[in-house]
Short mmCIF file of C-alpha atoms in Angstrom, two decimals:
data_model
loop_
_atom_site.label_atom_id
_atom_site.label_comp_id
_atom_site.label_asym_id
_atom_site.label_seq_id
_atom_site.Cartn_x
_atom_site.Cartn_y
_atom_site.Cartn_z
CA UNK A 1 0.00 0.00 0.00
CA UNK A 2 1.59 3.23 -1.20
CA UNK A 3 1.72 6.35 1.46
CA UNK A 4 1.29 10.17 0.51
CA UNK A 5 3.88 11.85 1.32
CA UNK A 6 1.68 13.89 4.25
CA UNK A 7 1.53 10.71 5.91
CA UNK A 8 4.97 10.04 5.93
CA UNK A 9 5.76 13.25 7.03
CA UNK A 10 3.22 12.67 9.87
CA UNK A 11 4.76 8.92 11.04
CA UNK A 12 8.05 10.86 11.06
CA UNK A 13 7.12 13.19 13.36
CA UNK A 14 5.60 11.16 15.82
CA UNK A 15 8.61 8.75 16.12
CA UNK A 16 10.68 11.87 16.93
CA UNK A 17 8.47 13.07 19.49
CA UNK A 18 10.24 13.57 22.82
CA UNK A 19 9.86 10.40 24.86
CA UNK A 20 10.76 8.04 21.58
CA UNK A 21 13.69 7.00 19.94
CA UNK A 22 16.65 4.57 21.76
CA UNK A 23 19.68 6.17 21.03
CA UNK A 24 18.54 9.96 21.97
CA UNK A 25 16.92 8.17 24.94
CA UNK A 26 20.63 6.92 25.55
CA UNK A 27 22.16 10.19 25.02
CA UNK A 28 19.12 12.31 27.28
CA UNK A 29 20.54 9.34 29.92
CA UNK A 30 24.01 9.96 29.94
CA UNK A 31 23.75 14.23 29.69
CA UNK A 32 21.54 13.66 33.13
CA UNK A 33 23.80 11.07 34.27
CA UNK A 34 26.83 13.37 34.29
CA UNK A 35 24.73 16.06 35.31
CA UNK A 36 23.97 14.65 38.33
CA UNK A 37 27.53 13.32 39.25
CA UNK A 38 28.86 16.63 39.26
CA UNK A 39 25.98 18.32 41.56
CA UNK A 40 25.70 18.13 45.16
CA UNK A 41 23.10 16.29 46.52
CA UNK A 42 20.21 15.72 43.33
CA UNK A 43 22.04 18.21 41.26
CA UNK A 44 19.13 21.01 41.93
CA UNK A 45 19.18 24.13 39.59
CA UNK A 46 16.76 26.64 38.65
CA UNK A 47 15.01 24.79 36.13
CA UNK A 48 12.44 22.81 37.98
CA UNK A 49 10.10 19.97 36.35
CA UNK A 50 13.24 18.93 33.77
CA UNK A 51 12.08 15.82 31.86
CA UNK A 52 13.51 12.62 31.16
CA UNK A 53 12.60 10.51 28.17
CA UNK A 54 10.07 7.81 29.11
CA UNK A 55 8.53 9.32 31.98
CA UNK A 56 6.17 6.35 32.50
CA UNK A 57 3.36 6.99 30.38
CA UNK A 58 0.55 4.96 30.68
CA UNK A 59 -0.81 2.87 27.39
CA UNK A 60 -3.64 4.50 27.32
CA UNK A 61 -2.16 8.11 27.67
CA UNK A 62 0.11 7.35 25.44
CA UNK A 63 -2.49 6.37 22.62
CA UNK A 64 -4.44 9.30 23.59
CA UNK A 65 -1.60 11.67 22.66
CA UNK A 66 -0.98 9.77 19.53
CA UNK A 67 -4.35 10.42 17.81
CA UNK A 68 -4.77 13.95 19.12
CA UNK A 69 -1.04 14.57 17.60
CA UNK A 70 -1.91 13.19 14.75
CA UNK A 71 -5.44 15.19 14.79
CA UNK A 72 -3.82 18.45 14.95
CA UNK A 73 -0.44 17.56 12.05
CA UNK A 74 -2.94 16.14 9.58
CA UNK A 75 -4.08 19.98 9.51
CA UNK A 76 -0.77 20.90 8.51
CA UNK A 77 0.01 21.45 4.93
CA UNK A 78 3.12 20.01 3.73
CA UNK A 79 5.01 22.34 3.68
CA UNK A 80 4.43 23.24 7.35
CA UNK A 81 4.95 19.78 7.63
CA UNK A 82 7.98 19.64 6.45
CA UNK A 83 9.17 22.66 8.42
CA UNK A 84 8.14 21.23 11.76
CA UNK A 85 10.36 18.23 10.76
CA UNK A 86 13.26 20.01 9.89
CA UNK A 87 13.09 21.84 13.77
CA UNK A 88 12.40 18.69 15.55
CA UNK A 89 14.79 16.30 13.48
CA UNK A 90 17.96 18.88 13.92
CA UNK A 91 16.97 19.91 17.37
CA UNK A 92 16.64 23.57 16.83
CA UNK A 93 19.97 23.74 15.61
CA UNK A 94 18.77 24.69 11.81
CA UNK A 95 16.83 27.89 10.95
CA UNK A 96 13.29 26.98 10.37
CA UNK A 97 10.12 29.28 9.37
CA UNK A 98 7.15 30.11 12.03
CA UNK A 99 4.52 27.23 11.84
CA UNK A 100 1.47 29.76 12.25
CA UNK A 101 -1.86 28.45 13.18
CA UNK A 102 -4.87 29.51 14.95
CA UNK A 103 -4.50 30.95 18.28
CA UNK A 104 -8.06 29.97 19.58
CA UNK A 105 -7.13 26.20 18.45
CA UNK A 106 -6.88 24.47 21.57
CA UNK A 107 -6.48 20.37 21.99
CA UNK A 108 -7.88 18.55 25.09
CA UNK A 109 -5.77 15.52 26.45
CA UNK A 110 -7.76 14.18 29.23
CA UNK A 111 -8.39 16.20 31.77
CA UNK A 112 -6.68 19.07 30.38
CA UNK A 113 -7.26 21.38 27.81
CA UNK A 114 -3.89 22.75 25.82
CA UNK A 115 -3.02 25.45 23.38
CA UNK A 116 -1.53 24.45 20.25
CA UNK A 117 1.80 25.40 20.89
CA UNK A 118 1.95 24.11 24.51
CA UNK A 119 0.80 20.92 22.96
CA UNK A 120 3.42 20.28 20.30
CA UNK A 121 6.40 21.15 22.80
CA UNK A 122 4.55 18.75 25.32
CA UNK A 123 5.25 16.39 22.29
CA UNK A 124 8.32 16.99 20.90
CA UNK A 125 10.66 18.79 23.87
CA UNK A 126 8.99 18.66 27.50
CA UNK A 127 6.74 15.81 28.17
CA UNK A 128 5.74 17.54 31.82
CA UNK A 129 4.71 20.72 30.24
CA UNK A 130 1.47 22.13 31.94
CA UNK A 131 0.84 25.55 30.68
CA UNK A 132 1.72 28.73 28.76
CA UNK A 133 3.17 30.80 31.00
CA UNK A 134 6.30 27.86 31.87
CA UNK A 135 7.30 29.09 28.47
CA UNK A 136 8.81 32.24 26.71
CA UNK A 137 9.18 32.60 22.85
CA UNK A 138 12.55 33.51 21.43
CA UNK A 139 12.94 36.72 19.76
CA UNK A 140 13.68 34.84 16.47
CA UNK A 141 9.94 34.15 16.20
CA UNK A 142 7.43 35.96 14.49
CA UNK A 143 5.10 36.01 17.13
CA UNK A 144 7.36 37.21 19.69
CA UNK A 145 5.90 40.55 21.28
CA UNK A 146 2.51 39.72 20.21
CA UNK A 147 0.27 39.57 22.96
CA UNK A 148 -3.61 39.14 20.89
CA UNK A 149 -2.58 37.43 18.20
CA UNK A 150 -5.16 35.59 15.41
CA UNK A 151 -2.51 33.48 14.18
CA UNK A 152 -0.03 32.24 16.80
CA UNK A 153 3.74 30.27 15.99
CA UNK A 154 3.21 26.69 16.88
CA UNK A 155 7.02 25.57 16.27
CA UNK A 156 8.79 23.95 19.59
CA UNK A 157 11.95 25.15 18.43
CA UNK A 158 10.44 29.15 18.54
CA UNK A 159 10.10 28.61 22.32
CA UNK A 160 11.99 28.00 25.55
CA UNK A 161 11.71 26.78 28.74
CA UNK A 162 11.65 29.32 31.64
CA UNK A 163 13.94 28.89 34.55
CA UNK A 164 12.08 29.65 38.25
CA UNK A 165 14.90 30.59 40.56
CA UNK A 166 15.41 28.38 43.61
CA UNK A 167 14.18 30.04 46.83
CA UNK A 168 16.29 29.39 49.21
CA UNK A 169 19.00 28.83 47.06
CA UNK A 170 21.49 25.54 47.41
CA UNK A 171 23.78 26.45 49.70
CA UNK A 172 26.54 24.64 47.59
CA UNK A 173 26.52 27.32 45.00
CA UNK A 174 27.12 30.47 47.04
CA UNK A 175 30.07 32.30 47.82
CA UNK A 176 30.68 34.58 50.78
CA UNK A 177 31.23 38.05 50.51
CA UNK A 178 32.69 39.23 54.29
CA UNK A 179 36.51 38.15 53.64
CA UNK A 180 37.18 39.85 50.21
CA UNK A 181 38.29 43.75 49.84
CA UNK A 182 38.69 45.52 47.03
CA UNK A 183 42.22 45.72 44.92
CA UNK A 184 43.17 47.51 42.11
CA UNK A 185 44.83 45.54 39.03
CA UNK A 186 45.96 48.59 36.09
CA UNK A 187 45.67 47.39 32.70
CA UNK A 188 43.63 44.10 32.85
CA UNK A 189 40.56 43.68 31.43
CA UNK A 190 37.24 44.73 33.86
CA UNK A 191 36.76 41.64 34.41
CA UNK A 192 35.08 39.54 38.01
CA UNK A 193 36.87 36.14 37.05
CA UNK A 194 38.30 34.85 40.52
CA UNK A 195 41.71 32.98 39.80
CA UNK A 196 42.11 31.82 43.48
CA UNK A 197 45.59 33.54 43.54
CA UNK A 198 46.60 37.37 43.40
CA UNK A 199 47.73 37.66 40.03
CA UNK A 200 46.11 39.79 37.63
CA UNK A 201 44.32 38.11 34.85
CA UNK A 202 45.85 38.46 31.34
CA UNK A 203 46.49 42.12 29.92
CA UNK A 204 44.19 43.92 27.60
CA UNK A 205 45.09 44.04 24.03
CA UNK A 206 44.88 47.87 22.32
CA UNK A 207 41.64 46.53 20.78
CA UNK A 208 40.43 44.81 23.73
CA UNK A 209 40.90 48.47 25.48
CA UNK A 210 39.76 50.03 22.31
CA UNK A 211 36.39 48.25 22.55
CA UNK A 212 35.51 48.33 26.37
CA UNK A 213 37.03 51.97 27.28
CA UNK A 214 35.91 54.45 24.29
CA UNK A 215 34.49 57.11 25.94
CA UNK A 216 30.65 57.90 24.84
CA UNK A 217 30.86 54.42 22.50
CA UNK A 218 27.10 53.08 21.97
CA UNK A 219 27.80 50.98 18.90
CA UNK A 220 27.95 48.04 21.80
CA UNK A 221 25.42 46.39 24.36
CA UNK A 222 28.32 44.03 25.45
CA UNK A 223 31.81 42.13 24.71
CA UNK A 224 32.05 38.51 25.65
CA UNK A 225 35.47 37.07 26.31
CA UNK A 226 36.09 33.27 25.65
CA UNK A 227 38.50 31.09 28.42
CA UNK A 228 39.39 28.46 28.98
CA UNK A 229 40.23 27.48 32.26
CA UNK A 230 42.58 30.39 33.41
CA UNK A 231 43.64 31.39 29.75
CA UNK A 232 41.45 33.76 27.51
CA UNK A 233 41.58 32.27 24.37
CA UNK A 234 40.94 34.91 21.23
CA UNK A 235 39.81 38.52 21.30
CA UNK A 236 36.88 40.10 22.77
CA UNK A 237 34.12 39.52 20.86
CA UNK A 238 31.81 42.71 20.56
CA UNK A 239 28.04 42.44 20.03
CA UNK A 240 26.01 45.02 17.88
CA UNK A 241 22.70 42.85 16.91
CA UNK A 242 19.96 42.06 19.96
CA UNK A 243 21.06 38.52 19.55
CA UNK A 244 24.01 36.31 19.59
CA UNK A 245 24.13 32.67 18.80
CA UNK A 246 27.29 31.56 20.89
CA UNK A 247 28.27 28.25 19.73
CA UNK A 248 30.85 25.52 18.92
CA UNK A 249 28.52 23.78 15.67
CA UNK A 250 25.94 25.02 14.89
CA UNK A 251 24.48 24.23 11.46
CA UNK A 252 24.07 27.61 9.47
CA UNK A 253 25.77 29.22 12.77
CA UNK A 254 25.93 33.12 12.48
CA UNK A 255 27.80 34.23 15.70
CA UNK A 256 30.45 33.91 18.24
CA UNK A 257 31.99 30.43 16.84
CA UNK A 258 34.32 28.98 19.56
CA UNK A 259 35.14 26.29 17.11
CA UNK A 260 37.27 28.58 15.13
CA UNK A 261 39.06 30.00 17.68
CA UNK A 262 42.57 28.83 17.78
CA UNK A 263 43.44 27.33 21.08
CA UNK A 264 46.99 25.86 22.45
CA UNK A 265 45.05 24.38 25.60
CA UNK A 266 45.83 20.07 25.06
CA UNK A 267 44.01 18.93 28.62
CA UNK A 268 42.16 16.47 27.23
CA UNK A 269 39.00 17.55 29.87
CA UNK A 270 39.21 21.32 28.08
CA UNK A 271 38.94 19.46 24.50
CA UNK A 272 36.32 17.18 25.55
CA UNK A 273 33.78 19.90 26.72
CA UNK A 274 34.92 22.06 24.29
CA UNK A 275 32.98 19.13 22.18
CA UNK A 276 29.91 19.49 24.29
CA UNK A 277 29.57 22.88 23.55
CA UNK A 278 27.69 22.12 20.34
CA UNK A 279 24.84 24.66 19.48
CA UNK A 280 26.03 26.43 22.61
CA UNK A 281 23.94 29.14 23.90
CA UNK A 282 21.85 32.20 22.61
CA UNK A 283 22.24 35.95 24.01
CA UNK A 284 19.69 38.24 23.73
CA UNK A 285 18.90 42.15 24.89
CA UNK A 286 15.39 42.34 25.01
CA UNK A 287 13.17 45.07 26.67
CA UNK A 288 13.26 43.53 30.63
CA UNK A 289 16.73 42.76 30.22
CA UNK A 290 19.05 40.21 28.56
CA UNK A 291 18.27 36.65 28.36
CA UNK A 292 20.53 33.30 27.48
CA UNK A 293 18.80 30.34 25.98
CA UNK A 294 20.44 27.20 26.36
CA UNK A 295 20.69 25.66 23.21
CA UNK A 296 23.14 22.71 24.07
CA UNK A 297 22.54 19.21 25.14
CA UNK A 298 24.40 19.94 28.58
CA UNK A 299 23.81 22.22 31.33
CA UNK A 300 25.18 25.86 31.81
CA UNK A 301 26.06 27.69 35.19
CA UNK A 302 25.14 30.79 35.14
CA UNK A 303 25.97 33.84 38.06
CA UNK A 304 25.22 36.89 37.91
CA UNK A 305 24.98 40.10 40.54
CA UNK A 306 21.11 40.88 39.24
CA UNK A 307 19.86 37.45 39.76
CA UNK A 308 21.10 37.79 43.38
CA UNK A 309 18.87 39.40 46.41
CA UNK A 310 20.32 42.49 46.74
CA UNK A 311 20.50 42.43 50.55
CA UNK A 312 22.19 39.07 50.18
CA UNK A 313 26.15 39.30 50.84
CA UNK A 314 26.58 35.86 48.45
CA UNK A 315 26.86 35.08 45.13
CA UNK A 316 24.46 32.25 43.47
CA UNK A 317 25.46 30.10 40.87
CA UNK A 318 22.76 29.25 38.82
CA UNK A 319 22.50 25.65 37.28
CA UNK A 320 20.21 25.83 33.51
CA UNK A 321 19.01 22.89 32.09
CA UNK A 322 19.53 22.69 28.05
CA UNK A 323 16.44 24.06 26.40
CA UNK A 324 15.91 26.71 28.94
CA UNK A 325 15.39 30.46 29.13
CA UNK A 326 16.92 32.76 32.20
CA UNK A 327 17.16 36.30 32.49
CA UNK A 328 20.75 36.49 33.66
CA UNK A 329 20.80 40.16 33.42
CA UNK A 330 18.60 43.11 34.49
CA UNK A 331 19.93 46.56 33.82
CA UNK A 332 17.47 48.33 36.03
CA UNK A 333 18.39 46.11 38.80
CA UNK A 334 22.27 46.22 38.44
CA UNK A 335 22.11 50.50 38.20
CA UNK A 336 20.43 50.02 41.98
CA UNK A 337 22.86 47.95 43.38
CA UNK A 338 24.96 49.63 45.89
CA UNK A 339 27.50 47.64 46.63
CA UNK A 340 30.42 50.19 46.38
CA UNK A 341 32.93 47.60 48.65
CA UNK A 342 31.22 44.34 47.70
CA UNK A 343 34.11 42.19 45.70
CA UNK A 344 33.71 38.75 45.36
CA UNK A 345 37.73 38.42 44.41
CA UNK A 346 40.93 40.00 45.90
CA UNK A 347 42.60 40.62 43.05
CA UNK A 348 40.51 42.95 40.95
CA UNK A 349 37.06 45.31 41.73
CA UNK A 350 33.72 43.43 41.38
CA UNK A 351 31.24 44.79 38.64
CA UNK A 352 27.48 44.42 38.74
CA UNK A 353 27.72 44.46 34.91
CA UNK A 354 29.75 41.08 34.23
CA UNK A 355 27.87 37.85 33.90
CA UNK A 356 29.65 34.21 33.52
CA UNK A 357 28.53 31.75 31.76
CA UNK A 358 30.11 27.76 32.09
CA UNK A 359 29.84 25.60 30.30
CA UNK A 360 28.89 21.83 31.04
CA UNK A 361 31.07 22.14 34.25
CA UNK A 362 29.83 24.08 37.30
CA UNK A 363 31.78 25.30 40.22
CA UNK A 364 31.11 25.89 44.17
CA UNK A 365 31.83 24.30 47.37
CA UNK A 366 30.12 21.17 46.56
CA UNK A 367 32.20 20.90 43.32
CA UNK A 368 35.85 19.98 42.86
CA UNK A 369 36.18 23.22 40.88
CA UNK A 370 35.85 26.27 43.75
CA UNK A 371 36.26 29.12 41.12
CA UNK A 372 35.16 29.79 37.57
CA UNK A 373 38.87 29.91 36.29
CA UNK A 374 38.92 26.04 37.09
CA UNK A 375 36.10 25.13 34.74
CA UNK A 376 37.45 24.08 31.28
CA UNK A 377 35.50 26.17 29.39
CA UNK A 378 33.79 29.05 29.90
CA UNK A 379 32.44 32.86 28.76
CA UNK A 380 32.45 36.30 30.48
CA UNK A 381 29.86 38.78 29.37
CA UNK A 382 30.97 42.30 29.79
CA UNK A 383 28.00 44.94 29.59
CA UNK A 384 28.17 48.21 28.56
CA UNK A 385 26.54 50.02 30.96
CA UNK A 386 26.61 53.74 28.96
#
């Protein structure tokens, strides 16, 4: 019996939904595996509700959410068909158009009635997903901003998941504040990387200095530097555009490429999560502030002085699941802060406006790493605050 080709596109999809498929099941296994053996304790982070593959479905839910997915695809046309493919078979890693449907178009699954595009990222990215609001859409989509919306973008790639901080914070992840005083360090880069000694980190370049000091320059919302372990590895990397894809490979990549970077580092740990960096993260300025989605298959750790109380005299690392959303910076937040003596490192002045960003490894004082600079691989995001 011969199939249309709308019905192979639909049998496609399903067997790449998210709880199917051995060898990503496998791969989801061993990501949360070494997750976990590098936490303290379960490994807690901000991203609450984080879903393995085969979470236990019954047979009859299971079937359920079979026919109403195929329900809703066999509305598609085939070219939106084939668009949703392309997102869900390359994992968000390829550019793919809106998939646009009715906004008023919801689909009931038992109990529970579920927009569209809650339902398809229930499907094919977060099996525990419960509502709209656990979700933010990424600024690439052509719904973002739109509030009232006839048509709404039903892609699962278009949308992230949001990270609820962790109240009261793991006390593995925070650093205190009452030891450290305040040091000058002429002619290094503004930077809050702790180095656990008193040596100043590496020098500024003319165009390093060039980019972060010119006096009344807007042309920038930030620089990211690139290290690896306690060595910055290329120049700073200055951002113009409201987004930055960050990334090792990332199929049609247009960004901060770490790949091509040239790096004399040989530890074998550096190389192999330089490896795991893969589609790496996204940066974004966006009205409330700027936001990194986690676009990897690993973890980030993530601290920041805005994501902090700002009565608190510690530091919180944050942990962020891949396929995540957290605001790691708030610029109304961080011109408030008044902190004047608060330095979280002896040999250089804290700033509120420096973010860092590791990746697959964390650090704290339930890690073997205690500072940043011991984590293989890693970014600093440098904001200009003019």
């Amino acid at each position: 019996m011969f199939r249309t080709k709308r019905s192979v596109l639909v049998r496609r999809l399903w067997r790449s939904r998210a709880p199917g498929g051995e060898e990503e099941e496998e791969e989801e296994a061993a990501a949360a595996a070494e997750a976990r053996a590098h936490a303290c304790g379960e490994g807690r982070g901000c991203c609450p509700g984080k879903a393995g593959r085969g979470c236990g479905a019954s047979a009859g839910a299971e079937s359920e959410l079979k026919a109403l997915t195929h329900t809703v695809l066999k509305r598609l046309k085939e070219r939106q068909l084939e668009g949703l493919l392309h997102a869900v078979e390359s994992r968000g890693g390829a550019r793919t158009p809106c998939l646009q449907l009715p906004a008023k178009a919801d689909s009931r699954l038992g109990q529970h009635s579920y927009p569209l595009p809650v339902l398809l990222c229930k499907v094919f990215r977060w099996p525990d997903l419960r509502h709209c609001s656990e979700v933010k859409r990424l600024c690439c989509c052509e719904s973002y901003g739109k509030a009232h919306a006839e048509l709404v973008c039903c892609n699962p790639y278009h949308l992230s998941r949001l990270c609820e901080l962790e109240s009261p914070p793991p006390p593995y992840s925070r650093y205190p504040m009452d030891f450290l005083k305040p040091t000058d360090c002429p002619d290094s880069v503004p930077s809050s990387t702790e180095t656990g000694g008193a040596n100043c980190l590496a020098p500024a370049g003319p165009s390093d200095s060039q980019v972060l000091q010119e006096p009344g320059d807007r042309s920038h919302w930030c620089v990211v530097a690139y290290w690896e372990e306690k060595t910055r590895v290329g120049r700073l990397y200055s951002v113009q555009e409201p987004s930055l894809d960050i990334f090792y490979d990332l199929p049609q990549g247009n960004g901060f490429c770490l790949g091509q970077l040239n790096s004399d580092n040989k530890s074998q740990l550096v190389q192999k999560v330089r490896s795991k960096i893969g589609y790496g993260i996204q940066l974004t300025k966006e009205v409330d502030g700027v936001w990194v989605y986690n676009r990897s298959s690993y973890p980030i750790f993530i601290k920041s002085a805005t994501l902090d109380n700002p009565d608190s005299r510690t530091l919180l690392v944050h942990k962020v699941f891949p396929g995540f959303s957290i605001k790691a910076f708030d610029y109304e937040k961080a011109y408030t802060l008044q902190r004047p003596n608060d330095h979280e490192f002896t040999q250089q002045p804290w700033t509120g406006f420096t973010v860092q960003i590791s990746f697959v490894k964390g650090w704290g004082q339930c890690y073997t790493r205690q500072f940043i600079s011991s984590c293989p691989c890693w970014l600093e995001v440098i904001f200009n605050n003019r």
